[in-house]
Amino acid sequence: MLYSKLLIPTLKEDPSEAEVVSHRLMLRAGMIRKLAAGIYTYLPLGLRVIKKVSDIVRQEMDRAGAQEILMPAVQPAELWVESGRWGFYGKELLRLKDRHDREFCIGPTHEEVVTDLVRREVKSYRQLPINLYQIQTKFRDEIRPRFGLMRGREFIMKDAYSFHKDEAQAEAEYWNMYETYKRIFTRFGLNFRAVEADTGNIGGKFSHEFHVLAETGEDFIASCTACEYAANIEKAAALPPAVAAKAEAMPLERVTTPGMKTVEEVSGFMGVTSADLVKTLIYSVMLDKWTAVAVLVRGDHELNEIKLQRVTGATEVVLADKATVERVTAAPSGFAGPVGLSGVKVYADHAVSAMANFITGGNEADLHLRNVNTGRDFEAPEFADIRKVMAGDPCPKCGSGKVEIHKGIEVGHVFMLGTKYSEALGCTFLDEDGSEKPMIMGCYGIGVGRTAAAAIEQNNDEFGMKWPAPIAPFGALVLPLNVKDAATMETANAIYNGLRDAGIETLMDDRDERAGFKFKDADLIGIPVRVVIGEKNLKDGNVEIKLRMSGEVQKVSKDDAVSKVLEVAVK
RNA sequence: CGGGGCGUGGCGCAGCCUGGUAGCGCACCUGCUUUGGGAGCAGGGAGUCGGAGGUUCGAAUCCUCUCGCCCCGACCA
């Protein structure tokens, strides 16, 4: 295609609204434009990337045996009432009424619709299994949309839903999708990890997330240096410490610590490390009603709220407010400790069980206690794994490797739904023995727009984007420096046509602009292969080929240019 | 939703405190020069100063309300 005919409104300056690099570069490269908060138009270059991503997803889903459908964006409230989510989903669900005052929502996900479809059309085990997917625009009224396509309100997503007659089949399909996702992300040309994830509110046996590794990622991923283990930090288990002989208990001491509330202040004051302290956190957890609990964690460790939630069986956990802390500990916040605490259940991380003669708050203003010992000074709490893993911890799976922490962007998620929706919506089938059973469901999502954004987060430099070839908007860019020079254009056209004939999607920068101007745009847009045709090189019959990703430049004969590009480019 | 900030030609901003001619850079149009890393000169077009109300002889500027957007915290592909 000709650059001069395409709408590619690049910006020299950074738009003030963009914070993260992918958002900034997509705006600057003229790939997207914002219509409203979290709602974007895809311009030609942006759409091309979206299509590349979707095409790969589509090919691999089809290959894996899934079938593509397209469901409505607007969904009737009745289905959501039936599944129980109309009242549950909250403000994130964009609701609207039609002219007859009937309630609808704009679909943030399609479990209800697909389950409704399948319950109507599939009645026999003979019709199972089935896996239906779509690539579609969804809407979630995010609390705070940000980062462009990374967290929009309207976004393009591939969502798939599988239906099975039994657990074994469903599980097999889960792993089929897992492998399919690995193929998909590999084909994208992105550095990614499949990680074990918390199943969250949805429940179920397994859940894996697929993360594109990038420094700007919002999620933390724990992985092992030795084995295959990788998990979202929300989920990653921390092994209990090896039981070592404990030091002899020393006499309890009261230490005045005026105004010292943080672990750093107290450990610094006492001349010890933060690992010699035990933090006492007061949490409010939602059981039948909001209840205060105390949580003990080694001073250098961090509490994992998801684990706490699981251990306490609460539906919600939140750090207690000042008033609650003062009521529970009878002291200003910052001086909580397990000694003398009463009326609240106490949980402690496994690491605390291995400690002796540690330091805690004294439940009194400006007081800490030294040489505290579990069992002697306070009743043994319930020990559990409630801390976040840290880099350097032993791997919870193999035990021999060490945990390392990476940042990732969640671009895909697979999980077993079980019978939650099939039971709620009566999606049943008749089994071989004539009995009626709910189908076992799985669901599998990939954020298409987010994948494009994540690709940029992972591959960029100060000049612009560096697209991995499989999802680049074009395979190659032909850049004649002087479009008024007949010889230049003759060569440029020959190469352009040659590449097109060879099946490479090629962009020709035919604009009558200065060289520097065109180079800047080329770097910004980040097309993987650039062929520059300039008068100087052309005198020797040469053109220049430059790879955006590596920066590698080579001079080749103009007659070899097409075949050379074919060597380095991926169609 | 809580906290912070911003709305001024297409983009990035100044002007506001201390009311009085709407300004700068980029982009755009015309001409000449220039032509391997976002050119130079000259000329030109383009702004309900987010919106509504108020104070005032006079409001981008002060006051009230309102809408939109961005950033920081609790949710998620």
XYZ file of C-alpha atoms (C1' of nucleotides) in Angstrom:
648
model
C 0.000 0.000 0.000
C 1.038 3.552 -0.508
C 1.804 5.553 2.571
C 0.426 8.696 0.949
C -2.993 7.065 0.624
C -3.217 5.746 4.169
C -4.454 7.597 7.203
C -1.410 7.396 9.450
C -1.502 10.596 11.477
C 1.783 10.390 13.365
C 2.601 12.847 16.100
C 5.995 14.316 16.756
C 5.185 15.204 20.311
C 3.949 12.983 23.098
C 0.249 13.307 23.796
C -0.151 14.483 27.361
C -2.784 11.898 28.212
C -0.589 8.875 27.660
C 1.404 7.419 30.478
C 2.677 3.996 29.449
C 4.827 3.425 26.400
C 2.366 1.342 24.393
C -0.354 3.936 24.780
C 2.001 6.767 23.910
C 3.416 5.040 20.875
C 0.060 3.861 19.555
C -1.189 7.417 19.680
C 1.995 8.831 18.210
C 2.087 6.255 15.436
C -1.494 7.066 14.482
C -2.737 3.568 15.301
C -5.506 4.543 17.671
C -7.462 7.618 18.642
C -9.524 8.079 21.741
C -13.229 8.746 21.451
C -13.999 8.740 25.184
C -12.329 7.416 28.308
C -11.228 3.866 27.589
C -12.867 3.860 24.153
C -10.749 3.964 21.025
C -10.996 4.012 17.261
C -8.552 1.719 15.479
C -6.962 3.499 12.545
C -5.579 1.547 9.588
C -2.251 0.638 11.188
C -3.854 -0.284 14.483
C -6.513 -2.372 12.837
C -3.890 -4.228 10.861
C -2.233 -5.353 14.062
C -5.572 -6.312 15.583
C -6.271 -8.391 12.498
C -2.899 -10.086 12.607
C -3.431 -11.055 16.206
C -6.995 -12.229 15.538
C -5.957 -14.226 12.502
C -3.394 -16.198 14.444
C -5.857 -16.765 17.263
C -8.495 -17.882 14.790
C -6.192 -20.271 12.973
C -5.032 -21.943 16.145
C -8.480 -22.136 17.704
C -9.846 -23.716 14.548
C -6.943 -26.103 14.473
C -7.640 -27.042 18.075
C -11.167 -28.011 17.116
C -13.071 -24.955 18.328
C -15.788 -23.382 16.194
C -16.158 -19.693 15.581
C -19.467 -17.972 16.224
C -20.394 -14.354 16.855
C -22.686 -13.451 19.704
C -24.515 -10.184 20.291
C -22.899 -7.381 22.206
C -26.227 -6.395 23.705
C -27.711 -8.945 26.047
C -31.079 -9.136 27.807
C -31.120 -8.742 31.572
C -33.207 -11.896 32.050
C -30.262 -14.162 31.290
C -28.156 -12.392 33.841
C -30.910 -12.565 36.406
C -31.132 -16.265 35.709
C -27.427 -16.825 36.274
C -27.549 -14.678 39.362
C -25.037 -12.178 38.073
C -27.413 -9.286 37.355
C -27.349 -8.367 41.009
C -23.807 -9.547 41.524
C -21.781 -8.017 38.731
C -21.967 -4.464 39.992
C -21.197 -1.185 38.292
C -18.782 -2.718 35.856
C -21.736 -4.017 33.902
C -23.024 -1.322 31.585
C -26.799 -1.491 31.760
C -29.312 0.129 29.478
C -32.984 0.113 28.640
C -34.677 -0.100 25.299
C -37.700 1.964 24.253
C -40.028 -0.493 25.943
C -38.144 -0.050 29.195
C -36.742 -3.541 28.991
C -33.355 -3.963 30.618
C -30.225 -4.937 28.747
C -26.513 -4.816 29.250
C -23.541 -4.586 26.981
C -21.739 -7.876 27.311
C -18.547 -7.866 29.360
C -18.354 -11.620 28.826
C -20.625 -14.223 27.307
C -21.153 -17.174 29.631
C -24.877 -16.490 29.833
C -25.437 -16.092 26.120
C -23.387 -19.076 25.067
C -24.894 -21.272 27.750
C -28.346 -20.214 26.648
C -27.476 -21.125 23.084
C -26.107 -24.513 23.984
C -28.931 -25.460 26.324
C -31.389 -24.832 23.489
C -29.453 -26.589 20.762
C -27.544 -29.385 22.454
C -29.472 -32.097 24.222
C -27.517 -35.298 23.863
C -24.114 -36.587 24.877
C -23.756 -37.446 21.193
C -23.456 -33.743 20.424
C -20.695 -33.240 22.957
C -18.035 -32.071 23.371
C -18.278 -28.672 21.769
C -16.066 -25.606 21.998
C -17.439 -22.320 20.701
C -15.437 -19.146 20.414
C -15.780 -15.638 19.128
C -13.626 -12.598 18.576
C -15.703 -9.685 19.592
C -15.879 -6.267 21.134
C -16.813 -6.281 24.782
C -17.518 -3.608 27.286
C -16.603 -3.382 30.933
C -17.258 -0.126 32.663
C -13.884 -0.134 34.385
C -13.513 1.937 37.504
C -10.534 3.582 35.999
C -9.704 2.951 32.381
C -6.074 3.710 31.633
C -3.047 2.808 29.614
C -4.841 2.935 26.261
C -5.631 -0.516 24.949
C -4.151 -2.166 28.033
C -7.146 -1.354 30.133
C -9.884 0.089 28.014
C -13.570 -0.095 28.687
C -14.379 -1.253 25.194
C -11.962 -3.935 24.108
C -11.601 -6.756 21.642
C -11.368 -10.182 23.112
C -11.368 -13.760 21.981
C -13.518 -15.788 24.314
C -14.150 -19.494 24.026
C -16.484 -21.740 25.958
C -16.334 -25.512 26.038
C -19.046 -27.963 27.034
C -18.392 -31.536 28.074
C -20.213 -34.530 29.373
C -17.743 -35.339 32.114
C -14.821 -34.041 34.094
C -12.221 -36.101 32.313
C -13.211 -34.739 28.912
C -13.416 -31.234 30.236
C -10.001 -31.536 31.763
C -8.551 -32.839 28.531
C -9.994 -29.860 26.699
C -8.557 -27.544 29.297
C -5.088 -28.830 28.530
C -5.833 -28.739 24.835
C -6.567 -25.029 25.185
C -3.520 -24.579 27.376
C -1.319 -26.005 24.645
C -3.167 -24.009 22.006
C -2.479 -20.825 23.923
C 1.178 -21.672 24.115
C 1.216 -22.082 20.341
C -0.652 -18.829 19.862
C 1.671 -16.755 22.012
C 4.695 -18.414 20.506
C 3.423 -17.507 17.062
C 2.949 -13.915 18.140
C 6.684 -13.795 18.676
C 6.312 -12.641 22.266
C 8.191 -13.601 25.374
C 5.494 -15.031 27.613
C 4.846 -17.321 30.564
C 1.965 -19.584 31.369
C 1.418 -19.360 35.085
C -0.788 -21.000 37.672
C -3.389 -18.532 38.787
C -5.871 -18.071 41.531
C -9.307 -19.203 40.460
C -10.807 -16.227 42.242
C -14.538 -15.815 42.476
C -15.177 -18.136 39.598
C -13.921 -21.161 41.414
C -12.958 -24.424 39.847
C -10.007 -26.705 39.817
C -7.479 -25.093 37.556
C -6.671 -21.767 36.180
C -3.721 -20.566 34.193
C -2.901 -17.094 33.066
C -0.707 -16.227 30.124
C 1.518 -13.257 30.716
C 3.631 -11.281 28.337
C 6.764 -10.383 30.241
C 7.382 -6.655 30.398
C 8.831 -4.277 32.920
C 5.658 -2.252 32.855
C 3.447 -5.225 33.681
C 1.001 -4.876 36.529
C 1.172 -8.476 37.672
C 3.964 -10.216 39.483
C 4.912 -13.710 38.432
C 6.928 -16.138 40.451
C 8.915 -18.701 38.500
C 11.551 -21.259 39.326
C 15.158 -21.116 38.209
C 15.337 -24.887 38.057
C 11.970 -26.356 37.091
C 8.898 -25.445 35.036
C 7.045 -23.905 37.943
C 5.481 -20.498 37.325
C 2.598 -18.898 39.183
C 0.958 -15.590 39.722
C 2.306 -14.212 42.960
C -1.266 -14.155 44.240
C -1.222 -17.898 44.006
C 2.429 -18.905 44.462
C 2.935 -20.959 47.571
C 5.666 -20.190 50.081
C 7.230 -23.267 51.627
C 7.352 -23.482 55.409
C 10.925 -22.995 56.597
C 13.012 -26.021 57.368
C 12.701 -26.783 61.062
C 15.951 -25.834 62.704
C 16.809 -26.054 66.367
C 15.466 -22.899 67.943
C 17.545 -20.682 70.132
C 16.900 -20.870 73.847
C 14.144 -18.540 74.982
C 15.420 -15.420 76.688
C 13.545 -13.314 79.212
C 10.880 -11.038 77.779
C 11.858 -7.353 77.761
C 9.865 -4.158 77.353
C 11.524 -1.579 75.163
C 10.364 2.025 74.833
C 10.162 2.990 71.176
C 8.775 6.507 71.048
C 6.895 7.167 67.825
C 8.432 4.166 66.039
C 5.785 2.413 64.061
C 7.423 0.918 61.005
C 9.509 -2.208 60.817
C 12.435 -0.135 59.560
C 12.257 2.307 62.449
C 12.039 -0.365 65.095
C 14.658 -2.712 63.652
C 17.007 0.216 63.088
C 16.511 1.399 66.653
C 17.124 -2.039 68.113
C 20.049 -2.762 65.877
C 18.563 -5.875 64.316
C 17.347 -6.805 60.843
C 13.720 -6.644 59.824
C 13.695 -10.448 59.736
C 14.043 -10.430 63.533
C 10.695 -8.692 63.889
C 7.198 -10.021 63.622
C 4.632 -7.658 62.126
C 1.179 -7.817 63.575
C -1.473 -6.705 61.123
C -5.058 -6.222 62.119
C -7.468 -7.167 59.345
C -11.195 -6.980 58.977
C -12.518 -10.080 57.280
C -16.016 -10.708 56.019
C -17.359 -13.942 57.486
C -21.011 -13.793 58.519
C -20.213 -10.249 59.506
C -17.092 -8.104 59.521
C -14.710 -9.595 62.040
C -11.299 -8.432 63.200
C -8.374 -10.855 63.070
C -4.695 -10.467 63.824
C -2.098 -11.664 61.327
C 1.549 -12.292 62.163
C 4.147 -12.072 59.434
C 7.926 -11.935 59.668
C 9.139 -8.344 59.433
C 10.711 -8.660 56.006
C 7.760 -10.584 54.559
C 4.612 -9.281 52.956
C 1.143 -10.553 53.582
C -0.712 -12.095 50.639
C -4.326 -11.030 51.066
C -5.622 -13.693 48.717
C -4.078 -16.379 50.863
C -5.454 -14.763 53.984
C -8.877 -14.774 52.425
C -8.586 -18.456 51.664
C -7.283 -19.356 55.105
C -9.948 -17.406 56.958
C -12.712 -18.446 54.607
C -13.739 -14.828 54.254
C -15.463 -13.394 51.206
C -13.539 -10.163 51.563
C -10.512 -9.023 53.533
C -9.384 -5.504 54.151
C -6.784 -3.877 56.376
C -8.627 -2.726 59.504
C -9.216 0.961 59.975
C -7.594 2.956 62.772
C -10.572 2.717 65.102
C -10.686 -1.065 64.824
C -6.956 -1.362 65.448
C -7.218 0.789 68.546
C -10.163 -1.177 69.829
C -8.472 -4.536 69.278
C -4.983 -3.662 70.530
C -5.851 -0.922 72.980
C -2.991 1.042 71.414
C -2.452 3.439 68.538
C -1.777 1.693 65.242
C 1.854 0.768 64.808
C 2.238 -0.955 68.155
C 0.133 -4.062 67.697
C 1.526 -7.366 68.929
C 0.339 -10.867 69.795
C 1.197 -10.732 73.496
C -1.874 -10.033 75.583
C -4.156 -9.808 72.578
C -7.565 -11.160 73.340
C -10.878 -11.474 71.623
C -9.484 -11.919 68.128
C -8.363 -14.960 66.233
C -4.661 -14.892 65.436
C -3.144 -16.278 62.241
C 0.573 -16.522 61.639
C 2.716 -17.294 58.663
C 4.744 -20.495 58.778
C 7.947 -18.485 58.884
C 6.992 -17.159 62.319
C 6.901 -20.688 63.732
C 10.623 -21.017 63.126
C 11.449 -17.816 64.991
C 12.555 -17.377 68.590
C 13.261 -14.308 70.683
C 11.657 -11.976 68.182
C 10.414 -8.434 68.494
C 6.767 -7.401 68.352
C 4.610 -4.444 69.227
C 3.554 -4.163 72.851
C -0.103 -3.181 72.429
C 0.705 0.040 74.200
C 1.782 3.388 72.799
C 5.551 3.642 72.246
C 6.180 0.103 73.457
C 7.738 -2.913 71.775
C 8.661 -6.260 73.239
C 11.939 -8.090 72.797
C 12.571 -11.843 73.128
C 8.993 -12.777 72.425
C 8.389 -16.507 72.031
C 5.400 -18.312 70.670
C 3.702 -20.535 73.203
C 5.431 -18.955 76.185
C 4.309 -15.356 75.741
C 1.178 -15.926 73.765
C -0.904 -18.864 72.737
C 0.205 -20.580 69.541
C -1.757 -19.079 66.655
C -3.042 -20.901 63.600
C -0.057 -21.286 61.283
C -0.603 -21.123 57.550
C 0.971 -19.986 54.310
C -0.169 -16.386 54.178
C 2.794 -14.438 52.877
C 3.860 -13.464 49.404
C 6.754 -15.389 47.994
C 9.922 -13.401 47.515
C 12.737 -13.668 45.030
C 15.238 -16.174 46.406
C 12.668 -18.318 48.238
C 12.951 -22.033 47.513
C 10.694 -23.194 44.715
C 7.425 -24.558 46.124
C 7.365 -27.266 43.492
C 10.844 -28.735 43.159
C 12.313 -27.289 46.321
C 15.776 -27.090 44.839
C 15.412 -24.086 42.550
C 14.964 -20.531 43.662
C 11.997 -18.308 43.033
C 12.478 -15.344 40.786
C 9.936 -12.617 40.261
C 9.030 -11.107 36.897
C 6.479 -8.552 35.892
C 3.892 -9.554 33.365
C 0.879 -8.346 31.489
C -2.010 -10.769 31.614
C -3.151 -11.374 28.053
C -4.812 -14.739 28.324
C -6.629 -16.826 30.849
C -7.928 -20.367 30.760
C -10.061 -21.930 33.433
C -12.486 -24.633 34.286
C -15.900 -23.279 35.054
C -17.393 -26.564 36.099
C -21.168 -26.517 36.318
C -21.702 -23.066 37.748
C -23.459 -21.681 34.673
C -24.827 -24.903 33.297
C -26.609 -25.541 36.592
C -27.865 -21.988 36.994
C -29.188 -21.907 33.445
C -30.284 -25.501 33.175
C -27.829 -26.397 30.449
C -28.165 -30.150 30.617
C -27.880 -33.150 28.349
C -29.007 -36.739 28.355
C -26.132 -39.084 28.992
C -25.677 -42.521 27.525
C -27.492 -44.077 30.464
C -30.473 -41.805 29.968
C -29.776 -39.572 32.956
C -29.914 -35.807 32.739
C -26.714 -34.011 33.751
C -25.382 -30.483 33.704
C -22.582 -29.935 31.204
C -19.074 -29.305 32.450
C -17.841 -25.989 31.132
C -14.515 -24.325 30.580
C -13.758 -20.828 29.383
C -10.752 -19.364 27.679
C -9.996 -15.709 26.965
C -7.380 -13.757 25.079
C -7.264 -9.980 25.110
C -6.608 -9.116 21.493
C -6.062 -5.377 21.900
C -4.125 -5.933 25.070
C -1.852 -8.364 23.270
C -1.037 -5.657 20.750
C -0.280 -3.240 23.578
C 1.772 -5.833 25.431
C 3.811 -6.492 22.287
C 4.796 -2.842 22.283
C 5.523 -2.796 25.989
C 7.898 -5.650 25.388
C 9.447 -4.364 22.171
C 10.246 -0.684 21.848
C 13.050 1.808 22.063
C 13.362 5.579 22.292
C 12.419 5.938 18.618
C 9.298 3.846 18.562
C 7.810 0.403 18.266
C 9.607 -2.742 17.167
C 6.969 -5.144 15.956
C 7.547 -8.862 16.010
C 7.024 -9.842 12.377
C 3.960 -12.070 12.877
C 1.821 -9.251 14.231
C 3.425 -6.242 12.551
C 1.070 -3.985 10.610
C 3.199 -4.559 7.506
C 5.945 -7.028 6.748
C 8.206 -4.555 5.013
C 8.565 -0.864 4.314
C 10.012 0.394 1.057
C 11.427 3.854 1.540
C 12.598 5.800 -1.520
C 14.467 8.841 -0.284
C 13.789 11.096 -3.221
C 10.490 10.384 -4.886
C 11.290 12.865 -7.627
C 14.249 10.872 -8.824
C 13.199 8.576 -11.637
C 15.861 5.932 -11.032
C 15.041 5.806 -7.338
C 11.378 5.333 -8.020
C 11.956 2.751 -10.683
C 13.939 0.655 -8.226
C 11.524 1.319 -5.383
C 8.571 0.249 -7.472
C 10.359 -2.849 -8.669
C 11.147 -3.905 -5.111
C 7.696 -2.952 -3.893
C 6.003 -5.012 -6.592
C 8.422 -7.857 -6.095
C 7.681 -8.037 -2.397
C 3.963 -7.855 -2.950
C 4.112 -10.598 -5.519
C 6.076 -12.659 -3.036
C 3.253 -12.289 -0.553
C 4.849 -9.762 1.778
C 2.486 -7.062 2.930
C 4.451 -4.012 1.997
C 4.108 -0.339 2.714
C 5.711 2.100 0.296
C 6.576 5.496 1.693
C 5.919 7.436 -1.487
C 5.534 10.745 0.288
C 7.507 13.690 -0.984
C 9.128 14.371 2.360
C 12.645 14.841 3.590
C 14.661 11.768 4.420
C 14.872 12.448 8.133
C 11.160 12.929 8.355
C 10.461 9.591 6.712
C 13.056 7.786 8.810
C 11.484 9.076 12.001
C 8.075 7.831 10.957
C 9.555 4.501 9.919
C 11.199 4.007 13.303
C 8.037 5.069 15.094
C 5.786 2.675 13.211
C 8.310 -0.083 13.648
C 7.768 -2.227 10.567
C 10.287 -5.070 10.902
C 12.134 -4.693 7.603
C 12.959 -1.403 5.936
C 14.362 -1.102 2.444
C 15.878 2.318 1.750
C 16.482 3.375 -1.818
C 18.823 6.360 -2.056
C 20.609 7.922 -4.963
C 24.097 7.409 -3.532
C 23.782 3.662 -3.015
C 21.889 3.312 -6.223
C 24.867 4.580 -8.187
C 26.562 1.333 -7.211
C 23.359 -0.558 -7.830
C 22.726 -1.036 -4.110
C 19.927 -0.502 -1.635
C 19.962 -0.685 2.126
C 18.050 -3.166 4.271
C 17.583 -2.458 7.944
C 15.951 -4.617 10.582
C 13.997 -2.646 13.137
C 14.277 -5.176 15.938
C 18.043 -5.630 15.914
C 19.079 -2.462 14.140
C 21.176 -4.543 11.768
C 21.899 -2.814 8.443
C 23.164 -4.293 5.222
C 23.765 -3.089 1.711
C 22.589 -5.390 -1.030
C 22.333 -5.203 -4.754
C 18.973 -3.827 -5.799
C 18.320 -6.975 -7.760
C 18.818 -9.118 -4.679
C 16.722 -6.912 -2.439
C 13.491 -8.876 -2.737
C 15.055 -12.244 -2.070
C 17.093 -10.804 0.779
C 13.955 -9.388 2.418
C 12.241 -12.728 1.993
C 15.095 -14.316 3.890
C 14.714 -12.105 6.908
C 11.008 -11.371 6.881
C 8.206 -13.538 8.061
C 5.262 -13.336 5.757
C -15.800 6.298 44.728
C -11.876 9.024 47.699
C -7.299 12.146 46.952
C -4.410 15.328 43.332
C -4.311 17.915 38.628
C -5.812 19.707 33.773
C -9.537 21.705 30.039
C -7.015 28.105 25.629
C -6.686 26.828 16.879
C -5.462 19.637 14.894
C -1.151 18.471 18.747
C 2.041 20.408 22.838
C 1.758 24.651 25.838
C 2.053 30.177 27.774
C -1.421 33.882 29.378
C -5.118 33.452 34.823
C -2.071 35.089 40.678
C -2.715 41.274 39.882
C -9.729 41.513 34.868
C -8.801 45.677 29.556
C -5.848 43.877 21.783
C -5.919 35.820 22.711
C -0.314 34.356 22.104
C 4.077 30.704 21.137
C 6.126 26.014 18.991
C 4.649 22.020 15.877
C 1.038 20.658 12.180
C -1.938 22.793 7.848
C -2.225 26.090 2.937
C 0.848 29.221 -0.945
C 5.659 30.529 -2.995
C 10.999 30.180 -3.334
C 15.246 27.605 -1.583
C 16.576 22.827 0.477
C 16.789 17.180 0.118
C 20.445 10.170 4.004
C 17.704 11.306 10.435
C 11.374 15.323 12.210
C 14.809 21.831 6.855
C 15.108 27.606 5.955
C 12.800 32.195 4.564
C 8.348 34.861 3.331
C 3.155 35.026 3.306
C -1.613 32.828 4.918
C -5.989 30.142 7.110
C -7.770 28.393 11.544
C -9.692 29.417 18.551
C -17.870 29.662 21.161
C -10.573 30.131 25.936
C -15.028 22.712 27.989
C -20.363 24.374 29.190
C -24.060 27.322 32.104
C -24.967 31.115 35.426
C -23.073 35.229 38.299
C -19.818 39.689 39.757
C -18.073 43.894 36.657
C -18.301 49.436 32.304
C -15.438 45.151 30.732
C -14.107 37.986 32.259
C -9.653 33.053 29.264
C -8.527 35.641 34.009
C -12.717 36.516 39.929
C -17.225 33.509 42.181
C -20.948 29.341 41.845
C -22.622 25.150 39.460
C -21.776 21.555 35.736
C -19.417 18.314 32.032
C -15.068 15.976 30.233
C -10.161 14.162 30.724
C -5.486 12.712 33.166
C -2.621 10.926 37.511
C -2.415 8.117 42.603
C -5.424 4.170 45.628
C -9.520 -0.489 45.995
C -11.208 -4.393 40.407
C -9.716 -7.239 35.629
C -8.612 -9.763 29.105
